[in-house]
Tab-separated table of N, CA and C in Angstrom:
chain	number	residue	atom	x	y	z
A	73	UNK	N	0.374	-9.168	5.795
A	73	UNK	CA	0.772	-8.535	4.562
A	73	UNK	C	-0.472	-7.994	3.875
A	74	UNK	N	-0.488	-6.767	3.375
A	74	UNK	CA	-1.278	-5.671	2.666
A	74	UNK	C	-1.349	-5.860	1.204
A	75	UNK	N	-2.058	-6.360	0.004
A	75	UNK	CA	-1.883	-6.100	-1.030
A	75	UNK	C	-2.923	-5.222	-1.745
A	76	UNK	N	-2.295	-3.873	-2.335
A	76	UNK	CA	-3.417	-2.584	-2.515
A	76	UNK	C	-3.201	-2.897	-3.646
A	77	UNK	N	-4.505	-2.640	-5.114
A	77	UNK	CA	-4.069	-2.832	-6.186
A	77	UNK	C	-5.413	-1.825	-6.705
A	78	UNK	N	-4.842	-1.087	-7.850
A	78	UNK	CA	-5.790	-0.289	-8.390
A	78	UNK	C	-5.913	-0.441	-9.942
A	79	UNK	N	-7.189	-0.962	-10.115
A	79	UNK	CA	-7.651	-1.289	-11.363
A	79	UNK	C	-8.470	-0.270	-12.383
A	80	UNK	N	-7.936	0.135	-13.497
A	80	UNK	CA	-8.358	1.453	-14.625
A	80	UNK	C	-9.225	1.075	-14.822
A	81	UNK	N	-10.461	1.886	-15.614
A	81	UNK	CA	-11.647	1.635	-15.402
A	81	UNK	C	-12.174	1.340	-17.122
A	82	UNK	N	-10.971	1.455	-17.917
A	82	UNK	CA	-11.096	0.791	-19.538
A	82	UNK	C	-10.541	-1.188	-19.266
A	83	UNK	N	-10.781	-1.137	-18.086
A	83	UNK	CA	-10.590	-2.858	-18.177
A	83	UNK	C	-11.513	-3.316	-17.130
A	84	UNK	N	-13.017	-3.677	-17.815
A	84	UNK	CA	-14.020	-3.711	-16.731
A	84	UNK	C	-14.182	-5.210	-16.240
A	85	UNK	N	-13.339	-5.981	-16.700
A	85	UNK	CA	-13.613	-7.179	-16.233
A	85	UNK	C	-12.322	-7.772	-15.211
A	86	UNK	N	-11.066	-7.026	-15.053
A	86	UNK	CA	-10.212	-6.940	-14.333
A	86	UNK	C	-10.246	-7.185	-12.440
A	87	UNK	N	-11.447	-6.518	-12.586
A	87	UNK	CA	-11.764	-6.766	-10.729
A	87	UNK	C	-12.354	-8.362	-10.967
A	88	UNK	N	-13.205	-8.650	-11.747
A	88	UNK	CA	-12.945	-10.048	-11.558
A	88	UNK	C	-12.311	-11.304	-11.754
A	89	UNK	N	-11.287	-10.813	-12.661
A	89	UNK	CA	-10.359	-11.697	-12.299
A	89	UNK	C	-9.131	-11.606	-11.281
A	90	UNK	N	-9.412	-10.394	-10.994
A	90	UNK	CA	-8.244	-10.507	-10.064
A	90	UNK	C	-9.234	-11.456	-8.444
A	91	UNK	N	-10.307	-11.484	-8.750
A	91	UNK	CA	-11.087	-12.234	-7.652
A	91	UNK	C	-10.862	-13.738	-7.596
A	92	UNK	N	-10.951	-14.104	-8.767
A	92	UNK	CA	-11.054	-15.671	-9.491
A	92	UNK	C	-9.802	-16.128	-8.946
A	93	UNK	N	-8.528	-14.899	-8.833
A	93	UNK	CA	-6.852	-15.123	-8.876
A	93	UNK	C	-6.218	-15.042	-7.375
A	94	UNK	N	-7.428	-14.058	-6.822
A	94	UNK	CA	-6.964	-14.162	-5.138
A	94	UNK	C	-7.544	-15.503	-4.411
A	95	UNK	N	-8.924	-15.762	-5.011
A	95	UNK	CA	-9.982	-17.364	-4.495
A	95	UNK	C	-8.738	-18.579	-4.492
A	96	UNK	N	-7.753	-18.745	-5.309
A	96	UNK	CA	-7.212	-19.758	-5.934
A	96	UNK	C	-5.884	-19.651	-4.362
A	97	UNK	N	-5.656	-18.404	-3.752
A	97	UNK	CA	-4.950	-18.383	-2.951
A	97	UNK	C	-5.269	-18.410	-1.555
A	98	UNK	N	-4.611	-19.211	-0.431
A	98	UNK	CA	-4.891	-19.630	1.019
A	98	UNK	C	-4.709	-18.637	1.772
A	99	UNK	N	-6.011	-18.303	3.102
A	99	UNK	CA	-4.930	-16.609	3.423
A	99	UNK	C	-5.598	-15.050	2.953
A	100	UNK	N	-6.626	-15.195	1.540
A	100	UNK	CA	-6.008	-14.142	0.828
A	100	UNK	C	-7.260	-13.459	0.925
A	101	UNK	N	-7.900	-12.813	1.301
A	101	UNK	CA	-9.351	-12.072	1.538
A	101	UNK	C	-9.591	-10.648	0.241
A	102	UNK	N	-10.703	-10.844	-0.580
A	102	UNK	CA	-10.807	-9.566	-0.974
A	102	UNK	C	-12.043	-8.108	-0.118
A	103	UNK	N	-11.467	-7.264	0.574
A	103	UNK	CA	-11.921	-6.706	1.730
A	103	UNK	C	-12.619	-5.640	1.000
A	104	UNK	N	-12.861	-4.906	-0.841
A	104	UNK	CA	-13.624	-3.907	-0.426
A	104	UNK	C	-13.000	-3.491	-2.099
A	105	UNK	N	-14.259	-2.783	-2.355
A	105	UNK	CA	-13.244	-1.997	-3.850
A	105	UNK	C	-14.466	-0.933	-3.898
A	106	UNK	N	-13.223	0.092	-4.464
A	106	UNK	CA	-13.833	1.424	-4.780
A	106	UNK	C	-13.911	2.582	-6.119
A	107	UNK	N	-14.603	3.144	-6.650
A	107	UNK	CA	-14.855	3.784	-7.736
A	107	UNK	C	-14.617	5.334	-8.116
A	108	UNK	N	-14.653	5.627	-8.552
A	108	UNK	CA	-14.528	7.517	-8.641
A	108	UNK	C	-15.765	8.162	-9.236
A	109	UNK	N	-16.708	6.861	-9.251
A	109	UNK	CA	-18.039	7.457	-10.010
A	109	UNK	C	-19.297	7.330	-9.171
């Protein structure tokens, strides 16, 4: 299973919690994030 998620860039602390929120899960790898800048 694939989970794509795209985070706006007026919520700069968002990529890390969504890190803190995937760590807490078995399984769950964060593979890569990308910017437009």
């Amino acid at each position: 299973m694939t989970l794509r998620t795209l985070i706006a860039d007026d919520e700069p602390l968002a990529q890390r919690r969504l890190v803190i929120a995937l760590n807490k899960l078995d399984d769950i790898d964060l593979v890569g994030t990308a910017d437009d800048g």
